[in-house]
Amino acid sequence: MEANPPQGPGTTPGPPPPTSTGGTEPVEADRRGRRMLLGLIVLLVIAAGILAITLIWILRPDSDAGNLALPADCPMVFEKTIIGFGSGADELLLQPLATQFDVNGNVLVADTGNGRILVFGPEKELINVIGADEGPGKLWGPYSMAFSADQQRLYVADWALRAILIYSADGRYIETFPAVDQDFDVFGPDGFSPYEVRVWKDQIVAASNDGLYFFDRSGHVVDRWGGDARGSGAGEFAFPDAFTIDEETGTFYVADTLNRRIVALDETGEVLWISGERDVDGEIVSFWQLPRGIAIGSDGNLYVVDTFRAQDKCSGAGHIVVLNPDGELISEFGAAGIAETSLNFPEKLAVAPDGSFALADRENNRVVLFTVATPLPSANDLEQAAYARTYQPPEG
């Protein structure tokens, strides 16, 4: 009887060599099985590599959109996307609501779902975290941000805390508005819940449930625009989510959200023009669906973010509506969706010193940075007609 072949040191005895009484089929079958197993292992390794690359791409903390190809009539040029500063769950943005730029072009993001402000540098690297630590100055629901004229103070509207928190330029907590001795009856039946904050001359202005409130530097209310409660009449408001101020003319532009309109007022609070109107018998009759962000572009036009104004193409209609200072409709663009060149429940936007934009793309859990190519495409005829029905131009 033939002995088994010797085994190497430290190994266990192997099986006897295959025997045959008439052919090599068992040997070939064994070889084919081994080749199939090896091939399967190779495929699994390749698939694992593709999955790893995909996950790295999805969780990338900062990406260049690389001027992604868009239709020729789309004015949006997507430059970068910010989804966080790492791949961990606590390093990713969660339902961001607002953006802001400092004088150096750094991007501030209200990472609302995580209760903090993140500051990203020119290469979109994380350079500061504000309001994340427990104790005085801890943020819970940051909704908007604004710098003082000298850039030495940062004001943050926190709707969850129902307060404005004030920080130094480097993120150190200073104090909270309203002042502790403020009579809170001034805020009406809904109380104070700031959605937007801006600095105007020597005052800090906040949009709350029923109007605009003007604070002096000590945190006391010195003026108020709005009715005794929420309303839809001229000079009244219903949850105005956003407003901006033309520093040269003193004109205030308010996104009066639940009244589904944009309102322009002079620096005394007198209404100049209104675009849109409230619902009738529970039905939306306004051109506006849910305006929640507004900014003045470097071209002097108003860029309004209408969160519910969605379509699947970039121009003709869209999430971003452009008006001239008199409220006339110029353009619309911005497709809805989850693609890198689409928007999903967009919120507030800000304009950088170089004229580019940053937009909080809430349900996509990211901030998109983009520029706008000119000339802007005109809104289509249907949109123009719908707009004209609820636009009240300036008198005279």
One Martini backbone bead per residue (centre of mass of N, CA, C, O) as a GRO file, in nm:
protein
  396
    1MET     BB    1   0.098   0.034   0.022
    2GLU     BB    2   0.064   0.365  -0.020
    3ALA     BB    3   0.185   0.639   0.114
    4ASN     BB    4   0.161   0.925   0.242
    5PRO     BB    5   0.263   1.222   0.204
    6PRO     BB    6   0.457   1.435   0.333
    7GLN     BB    7   0.454   1.682   0.581
    8GLY     BB    8   0.495   1.965   0.706
    9PRO     BB    9   0.585   2.152   0.950
   10GLY     BB   10   0.310   2.192   1.163
   11THR     BB   11   0.121   1.990   1.033
   12THR     BB   12  -0.141   1.819   0.918
   13PRO     BB   13  -0.267   1.565   0.793
   14GLY     BB   14  -0.361   1.480   0.490
   15PRO     BB   15  -0.519   1.372   0.245
   16PRO     BB   16  -0.546   1.150   0.030
   17PRO     BB   17  -0.494   1.084  -0.269
   18PRO     BB   18  -0.649   1.056  -0.539
   19THR     BB   19  -0.840   0.802  -0.682
   20SER     BB   20  -0.852   0.576  -0.969
   21THR     BB   21  -1.042   0.362  -1.210
   22GLY     BB   22  -1.128   0.578  -1.464
   23GLY     BB   23  -1.006   0.888  -1.442
   24THR     BB   24  -1.014   1.275  -1.387
   25GLU     BB   25  -1.281   1.406  -1.273
   26PRO     BB   26  -1.230   1.466  -0.966
   27VAL     BB   27  -0.985   1.653  -1.011
   28GLU     BB   28  -1.127   1.865  -1.194
   29ALA     BB   29  -1.351   1.933  -0.996
   30ASP     BB   30  -1.166   2.044  -0.778
   31ARG     BB   31  -1.039   2.269  -0.948
   32ARG     BB   32  -1.300   2.418  -1.019
   33GLY     BB   33  -1.381   2.483  -0.727
   34ARG     BB   34  -1.133   2.652  -0.660
   35ARG     BB   35  -1.173   2.868  -0.882
   36MET     BB   36  -1.453   2.961  -0.789
   37LEU     BB   37  -1.368   3.049  -0.505
   38LEU     BB   38  -1.157   3.256  -0.596
   39GLY     BB   39  -1.349   3.431  -0.764
   40LEU     BB   40  -1.539   3.505  -0.530
   41ILE     BB   41  -1.329   3.647  -0.356
   42VAL     BB   42  -1.257   3.867  -0.561
   43LEU     BB   43  -1.542   3.989  -0.583
   44LEU     BB   44  -1.568   4.063  -0.282
   45VAL     BB   45  -1.327   4.256  -0.274
   46ILE     BB   46  -1.430   4.454  -0.487
   47ALA     BB   47  -1.699   4.523  -0.349
   48ALA     BB   48  -1.571   4.634  -0.089
   49GLY     BB   49  -1.416   4.863  -0.228
   50ILE     BB   50  -1.661   5.010  -0.347
   51LEU     BB   51  -1.807   5.057  -0.079
   52ALA     BB   52  -1.584   5.223   0.057
   53ILE     BB   53  -1.575   5.451  -0.152
   54THR     BB   54  -1.872   5.532  -0.125
   55LEU     BB   55  -1.865   5.607   0.177
   56ILE     BB   56  -1.647   5.822   0.157
   57TRP     BB   57  -1.806   6.006  -0.034
   58ILE     BB   58  -2.062   6.047   0.140
   59LEU     BB   59  -1.872   6.130   0.414
   60ARG     BB   60  -1.758   6.374   0.320
   61PRO     BB   61  -1.672   6.687   0.461
   62ASP     BB   62  -1.563   6.793   0.170
   63SER     BB   63  -1.658   6.930  -0.153
   64ASP     BB   64  -1.620   6.946  -0.490
   65ALA     BB   65  -1.844   7.006  -0.744
   66GLY     BB   66  -1.705   7.099  -1.018
   67ASN     BB   67  -1.910   7.230  -1.192
   68LEU     BB   68  -2.165   7.094  -1.250
   69ALA     BB   69  -2.369   6.979  -1.474
   70LEU     BB   70  -2.605   7.190  -1.637
   71PRO     BB   71  -2.827   7.345  -1.771
   72ALA     BB   72  -2.799   7.620  -1.973
   73ASP     BB   73  -3.048   7.778  -1.804
   74CYS     BB   74  -2.871   7.747  -1.545
   75PRO     BB   75  -2.732   7.968  -1.295
   76MET     BB   76  -2.619   7.748  -1.121
   77VAL     BB   77  -2.297   7.716  -0.942
   78PHE     BB   78  -2.155   7.451  -0.802
   79GLU     BB   79  -1.882   7.440  -0.578
   80LYS     BB   80  -1.980   7.339  -0.282
   81THR     BB   81  -1.988   7.095  -0.006
   82ILE     BB   82  -2.130   7.070   0.327
   83ILE     BB   83  -2.148   6.791   0.584
   84GLY     BB   84  -1.879   6.848   0.756
   85PHE     BB   85  -1.572   6.712   0.954
   86GLY     BB   86  -1.660   6.404   0.913
   87SER     BB   87  -1.788   6.057   0.975
   88GLY     BB   88  -1.922   6.104   1.223
   89ALA     BB   89  -2.222   6.164   1.363
   90ASP     BB   90  -2.098   6.431   1.523
   91GLU     BB   91  -1.968   6.550   1.227
   92LEU     BB   92  -2.247   6.598   1.110
   93LEU     BB   93  -2.494   6.741   0.971
   94LEU     BB   94  -2.819   6.863   1.126
   95GLN     BB   95  -3.042   7.046   1.012
   96PRO     BB   96  -2.974   7.310   0.869
   97LEU     BB   97  -3.084   7.672   0.877
   98ALA     BB   98  -2.804   7.844   0.852
   99THR     BB   99  -2.608   8.120   0.722
  100GLN     BB  100  -2.271   8.277   0.726
  101PHE     BB  101  -2.046   8.555   0.697
  102ASP     BB  102  -1.746   8.679   0.720
  103VAL     BB  103  -1.504   8.908   0.629
  104ASN     BB  104  -1.314   8.646   0.533
  105GLY     BB  105  -1.525   8.408   0.422
  106ASN     BB  106  -1.631   8.253   0.636
  107VAL     BB  107  -1.839   7.977   0.733
  108LEU     BB  108  -2.149   7.978   0.888
  109VAL     BB  109  -2.327   7.716   1.074
  110ALA     BB  110  -2.648   7.612   1.160
  111ASP     BB  111  -2.644   7.322   1.360
  112THR     BB  112  -2.935   7.255   1.482
  113GLY     BB  113  -2.952   6.945   1.554
  114ASN     BB  114  -2.668   6.999   1.738
  115GLY     BB  115  -2.642   7.273   1.884
  116ARG     BB  116  -2.460   7.468   1.671
  117ILE     BB  117  -2.167   7.640   1.557
  118LEU     BB  118  -1.999   7.638   1.245
  119VAL     BB  119  -1.660   7.697   1.126
  120PHE     BB  120  -1.541   7.766   0.796
  121GLY     BB  121  -1.298   7.787   0.585
  122PRO     BB  122  -1.180   7.839   0.266
  123GLU     BB  123  -1.149   7.503   0.256
  124LYS     BB  124  -1.372   7.393   0.460
  125GLU     BB  125  -1.246   7.400   0.733
  126LEU     BB  126  -1.242   7.353   1.060
  127ILE     BB  127  -1.217   7.639   1.312
  128ASN     BB  128  -1.504   7.627   1.476
  129VAL     BB  129  -1.698   7.605   1.790
  130ILE     BB  130  -2.031   7.714   1.886
  131GLY     BB  131  -2.235   7.632   2.164
  132ALA     BB  132  -2.163   7.317   2.272
  133ASP     BB  133  -2.121   7.377   2.560
  134GLU     BB  134  -2.188   7.351   2.864
  135GLY     BB  135  -2.372   7.607   2.980
  136PRO     BB  136  -2.314   7.908   2.927
  137GLY     BB  137  -2.397   7.933   2.576
  138LYS     BB  138  -2.583   7.710   2.511
  139LEU     BB  139  -2.716   7.555   2.239
  140TRP     BB  140  -3.035   7.437   2.071
  141GLY     BB  141  -3.176   7.648   1.826
  142PRO     BB  142  -3.028   7.763   1.579
  143TYR     BB  143  -3.152   8.017   1.322
  144SER     BB  144  -2.942   8.268   1.343
  145MET     BB  145  -2.698   8.518   1.212
  146ALA     BB  146  -2.489   8.803   1.334
  147PHE     BB  147  -2.292   9.082   1.288
  148SER     BB  148  -2.129   9.328   1.371
  149ALA     BB  149  -1.983   9.589   1.217
  150ASP     BB  150  -1.692   9.506   1.364
  151GLN     BB  151  -1.693   9.182   1.418
  152GLN     BB  152  -1.701   9.136   1.755
  153ARG     BB  153  -2.001   9.026   1.725
  154LEU     BB  154  -2.227   8.746   1.786
  155TYR     BB  155  -2.557   8.679   1.679
  156VAL     BB  156  -2.798   8.438   1.817
  157ALA     BB  157  -3.086   8.278   1.718
  158ASP     BB  158  -3.286   8.096   1.966
  159TRP     BB  159  -3.583   7.934   1.959
  160ALA     BB  160  -3.564   7.733   2.201
  161LEU     BB  161  -3.465   7.964   2.414
  162ARG     BB  162  -3.585   8.243   2.351
  163ALA     BB  163  -3.307   8.380   2.233
  164ILE     BB  164  -3.015   8.591   2.240
  165LEU     BB  165  -2.685   8.514   2.167
  166ILE     BB  166  -2.361   8.632   2.275
  167TYR     BB  167  -2.048   8.669   2.100
  168SER     BB  168  -1.749   8.655   2.019
  169ALA     BB  169  -1.553   8.618   1.746
  170ASP     BB  170  -1.423   8.343   1.899
  171GLY     BB  171  -1.686   8.222   2.084
  172ARG     BB  172  -1.744   8.379   2.340
  173TYR     BB  173  -1.944   8.418   2.592
  174ILE     BB  174  -2.150   8.697   2.714
  175GLU     BB  175  -2.479   8.715   2.644
  176THR     BB  176  -2.841   8.779   2.694
  177PHE     BB  177  -3.139   8.806   2.512
  178PRO     BB  178  -3.317   8.940   2.708
  179ALA     BB  179  -3.327   9.109   2.969
  180VAL     BB  180  -3.404   9.026   3.293
  181ASP     BB  181  -3.586   9.315   3.320
  182GLN     BB  182  -3.777   9.250   3.106
  183ASP     BB  183  -4.090   9.303   2.977
  184PHE     BB  184  -4.272   9.030   2.839
  185ASP     BB  185  -4.542   9.165   2.737
  186VAL     BB  186  -4.428   9.287   2.465
  187PHE     BB  187  -4.451   8.989   2.307
  188GLY     BB  188  -4.712   8.880   2.360
  189PRO     BB  189  -4.893   8.580   2.345
  190ASP     BB  190  -4.630   8.417   2.208
  191GLY     BB  191  -4.385   8.552   2.261
  192PHE     BB  192  -4.036   8.485   2.243
  193SER     BB  193  -3.908   8.377   1.901
  194PRO     BB  194  -3.629   8.373   1.730
  195TYR     BB  195  -3.540   8.368   1.365
  196GLU     BB  196  -3.407   8.656   1.331
  197VAL     BB  197  -3.093   8.849   1.299
  198ARG     BB  198  -3.000   9.203   1.323
  199VAL     BB  199  -2.801   9.490   1.245
  200TRP     BB  200  -2.913   9.837   1.327
  201LYS     BB  201  -2.701  10.033   1.390
  202ASP     BB  202  -2.769  10.050   1.748
  203GLN     BB  203  -2.935   9.781   1.681
  204ILE     BB  204  -3.126   9.486   1.759
  205VAL     BB  205  -3.294   9.266   1.534
  206ALA     BB  206  -3.601   9.069   1.568
  207ALA     BB  207  -3.777   8.789   1.464
  208SER     BB  208  -4.101   8.698   1.549
  209ASN     BB  209  -4.418   8.585   1.561
  210ASP     BB  210  -4.544   8.919   1.531
  211GLY     BB  211  -4.249   9.052   1.458
  212LEU     BB  212  -4.042   9.331   1.521
  213TYR     BB  213  -3.750   9.369   1.736
  214PHE     BB  214  -3.594   9.637   1.925
  215PHE     BB  215  -3.270   9.658   2.056
  216ASP     BB  216  -3.060   9.750   2.274
  217ARG     BB  217  -2.743   9.709   2.425
  218SER     BB  218  -2.905   9.598   2.700
  219GLY     BB  219  -3.175   9.422   2.605
  220HIS     BB  220  -3.402   9.630   2.526
  221VAL     BB  221  -3.705   9.727   2.424
  222VAL     BB  222  -3.770  10.015   2.182
  223ASP     BB  223  -3.921   9.851   1.948
  224ARG     BB  224  -4.218   9.778   1.727
  225TRP     BB  225  -4.336   9.558   1.464
  226GLY     BB  226  -4.683   9.530   1.475
  227GLY     BB  227  -4.925   9.385   1.619
  228ASP     BB  228  -5.078   9.256   1.902
  229ALA     BB  229  -5.076   9.019   1.694
  230ARG     BB  230  -5.125   8.800   1.487
  231GLY     BB  231  -5.139   8.887   1.126
  232SER     BB  232  -5.261   9.018   0.778
  233GLY     BB  233  -5.221   9.297   0.781
  234ALA     BB  234  -5.096   9.587   0.745
  235GLY     BB  235  -4.818   9.550   0.960
  236GLU     BB  236  -4.847   9.247   0.988
  237PHE     BB  237  -4.769   8.916   1.140
  238ALA     BB  238  -4.668   8.553   1.061
  239PHE     BB  239  -4.399   8.412   1.116
  240PRO     BB  240  -4.119   8.559   1.053
  241ASP     BB  241  -3.828   8.403   0.942
  242ALA     BB  242  -3.726   8.659   0.761
  243PHE     BB  243  -3.469   8.921   0.712
  244THR     BB  244  -3.363   9.228   0.551
  245ILE     BB  245  -3.116   9.500   0.492
  246ASP     BB  246  -3.075   9.806   0.340
  247GLU     BB  247  -2.818  10.013   0.414
  248GLU     BB  248  -2.877  10.255   0.214
  249THR     BB  249  -3.214  10.281   0.244
  250GLY     BB  250  -3.359  10.117   0.495
  251THR     BB  251  -3.480   9.859   0.384
  252PHE     BB  252  -3.722   9.618   0.463
  253TYR     BB  253  -3.722   9.255   0.418
  254VAL     BB  254  -4.000   9.026   0.456
  255ALA     BB  255  -4.062   8.691   0.551
  256ASP     BB  256  -4.404   8.617   0.572
  257THR     BB  257  -4.471   8.309   0.602
  258LEU     BB  258  -4.787   8.248   0.691
  259ASN     BB  259  -4.875   8.480   0.475
  260ARG     BB  260  -4.736   8.441   0.204
  261ARG     BB  261  -4.503   8.684   0.204
  262ILE     BB  262  -4.363   8.995   0.091
  263VAL     BB  263  -4.220   9.273   0.280
  264ALA     BB  264  -4.189   9.624   0.244
  265LEU     BB  265  -3.997   9.863   0.444
  266ASP     BB  266  -3.925  10.128   0.596
  267GLU     BB  267  -3.742  10.276   0.862
  268THR     BB  268  -4.045  10.328   1.006
  269GLY     BB  269  -4.259  10.082   0.899
  270GLU     BB  270  -4.359  10.141   0.625
  271VAL     BB  271  -4.534  10.027   0.366
  272LEU     BB  272  -4.444   9.968   0.024
  273TRP     BB  273  -4.479   9.646  -0.034
  274ILE     BB  274  -4.661   9.351  -0.163
  275SER     BB  275  -4.612   8.987  -0.184
  276GLY     BB  276  -4.893   8.839  -0.146
  277GLU     BB  277  -5.116   8.600   0.037
  278ARG     BB  278  -5.333   8.459   0.216
  279ASP     BB  279  -5.533   8.222   0.285
  280VAL     BB  280  -5.834   8.059   0.146
  281ASP     BB  281  -6.004   7.829   0.295
  282GLY     BB  282  -5.716   7.663   0.313
  283GLU     BB  283  -5.601   7.796   0.051
  284ILE     BB  284  -5.362   7.854  -0.181
  285VAL     BB  285  -5.318   8.189  -0.350
  286SER     BB  286  -5.035   8.236  -0.354
  287PHE     BB  287  -4.729   8.241  -0.491
  288TRP     BB  288  -4.642   8.166  -0.216
  289GLN     BB  289  -4.560   7.902   0.002
  290LEU     BB  290  -4.258   7.921   0.195
  291PRO     BB  291  -4.097   8.174   0.308
  292ARG     BB  292  -3.742   8.146   0.472
  293GLY     BB  293  -3.556   8.332   0.284
  294ILE     BB  294  -3.332   8.637   0.273
  295ALA     BB  295  -3.140   8.832   0.027
  296ILE     BB  296  -2.886   9.054  -0.082
  297GLY     BB  297  -2.731   9.093  -0.357
  298SER     BB  298  -2.470   9.226  -0.541
  299ASP     BB  299  -2.707   9.335  -0.752
  300GLY     BB  300  -2.962   9.428  -0.548
  301ASN     BB  301  -3.123   9.181  -0.524
  302LEU     BB  302  -3.368   8.951  -0.436
  303TYR     BB  303  -3.326   8.644  -0.243
  304VAL     BB  304  -3.568   8.388  -0.231
  305VAL     BB  305  -3.669   8.127  -0.012
  306ASP     BB  306  -3.884   7.859  -0.120
  307THR     BB  307  -3.938   7.568   0.028
  308PHE     BB  308  -4.215   7.465  -0.143
  309ARG     BB  309  -4.082   7.549  -0.423
  310ALA     BB  310  -4.114   7.284  -0.646
  311GLN     BB  311  -3.893   7.122  -0.887
  312ASP     BB  312  -3.721   6.919  -1.153
  313LYS     BB  313  -3.594   7.195  -1.238
  314CYS     BB  314  -3.395   7.484  -1.250
  315SER     BB  315  -3.582   7.658  -1.447
  316GLY     BB  316  -3.877   7.893  -1.439
  317ALA     BB  317  -3.871   7.752  -1.158
  318GLY     BB  318  -3.830   7.765  -0.789
  319HIS     BB  319  -3.674   7.808  -0.479
  320ILE     BB  320  -3.547   8.065  -0.623
  321VAL     BB  321  -3.633   8.411  -0.593
  322VAL     BB  322  -3.620   8.703  -0.802
  323LEU     BB  323  -3.605   9.045  -0.704
  324ASN     BB  324  -3.656   9.359  -0.707
  325PRO     BB  325  -3.679   9.633  -0.498
  326ASP     BB  326  -3.999   9.657  -0.607
  327GLY     BB  327  -4.097   9.335  -0.647
  328GLU     BB  328  -4.016   9.231  -0.915
  329LEU     BB  329  -4.006   8.973  -1.131
  330ILE     BB  330  -3.722   8.790  -1.267
  331SER     BB  331  -3.657   8.496  -1.123
  332GLU     BB  332  -3.607   8.127  -1.139
  333PHE     BB  333  -3.453   7.866  -0.928
  334GLY     BB  334  -3.415   7.537  -0.831
  335ALA     BB  335  -3.406   7.218  -0.770
  336ALA     BB  336  -3.557   6.928  -0.659
  337GLY     BB  337  -3.377   6.712  -0.424
  338ILE     BB  338  -3.081   6.476  -0.369
  339ALA     BB  339  -2.893   6.588  -0.542
  340GLU     BB  340  -2.610   6.787  -0.578
  341THR     BB  341  -2.813   6.988  -0.772
  342SER     BB  342  -3.014   6.995  -0.527
  343LEU     BB  343  -3.313   7.060  -0.320
  344ASN     BB  344  -3.411   7.003   0.043
  345PHE     BB  345  -3.545   7.216   0.226
  346PRO     BB  346  -3.471   7.510   0.212
  347GLU     BB  347  -3.344   7.797   0.371
  348LYS     BB  348  -3.103   7.989   0.450
  349LEU     BB  349  -2.916   8.268   0.316
  350ALA     BB  350  -2.591   8.389   0.201
  351VAL     BB  351  -2.353   8.656   0.143
  352ALA     BB  352  -2.055   8.707   0.021
  353PRO     BB  353  -1.803   8.926  -0.042
  354ASP     BB  354  -1.793   8.795  -0.354
  355GLY     BB  355  -2.121   8.707  -0.411
  356SER     BB  356  -2.168   8.451  -0.301
  357PHE     BB  357  -2.331   8.148  -0.183
  358ALA     BB  358  -2.515   8.022   0.109
  359LEU     BB  359  -2.706   7.711   0.173
  360ALA     BB  360  -2.949   7.561   0.364
  361ASP     BB  361  -2.995   7.202   0.322
  362ARG     BB  362  -3.170   7.047   0.533
  363GLU     BB  363  -3.264   6.743   0.425
  364ASN     BB  364  -2.952   6.705   0.317
  365ASN     BB  365  -2.745   6.784   0.535
  366ARG     BB  366  -2.643   7.077   0.407
  367VAL     BB  367  -2.413   7.295   0.235
  368VAL     BB  368  -2.433   7.525  -0.032
  369LEU     BB  369  -2.205   7.652  -0.277
  370PHE     BB  370  -2.273   7.939  -0.491
  371THR     BB  371  -2.324   8.070  -0.808
  372VAL     BB  372  -2.437   8.331  -1.043
  373ALA     BB  373  -2.532   8.348  -1.359
  374THR     BB  374  -2.519   8.565  -1.635
  375PRO     BB  375  -2.808   8.593  -1.727
  376LEU     BB  376  -3.104   8.565  -1.602
  377PRO     BB  377  -3.366   8.379  -1.613
  378SER     BB  378  -3.679   8.386  -1.697
  379ALA     BB  379  -3.978   8.369  -1.602
  380ASN     BB  380  -4.243   8.223  -1.675
  381ASP     BB  381  -4.562   8.296  -1.767
  382LEU     BB  382  -4.707   8.153  -1.533
  383GLU     BB  383  -4.546   8.288  -1.306
  384GLN     BB  384  -4.606   8.581  -1.378
  385ALA     BB  385  -4.914   8.560  -1.345
  386ALA     BB  386  -4.916   8.461  -1.049
  387TYR     BB  387  -4.766   8.705  -0.934
  388ALA     BB  388  -4.955   8.944  -1.026
  389ARG     BB  389  -5.209   8.864  -0.845
  390THR     BB  390  -5.019   8.920  -0.552
  391TYR     BB  391  -4.915   9.214  -0.634
  392GLN     BB  392  -4.823   9.521  -0.456
  393PRO     BB  393  -4.725   9.800  -0.556
  394PRO     BB  394  -4.600  10.088  -0.534
  395GLU     BB  395  -4.690  10.390  -0.463
  396GLY     BB  396  -4.647  10.617  -0.732
   0.00000   0.00000   0.00000
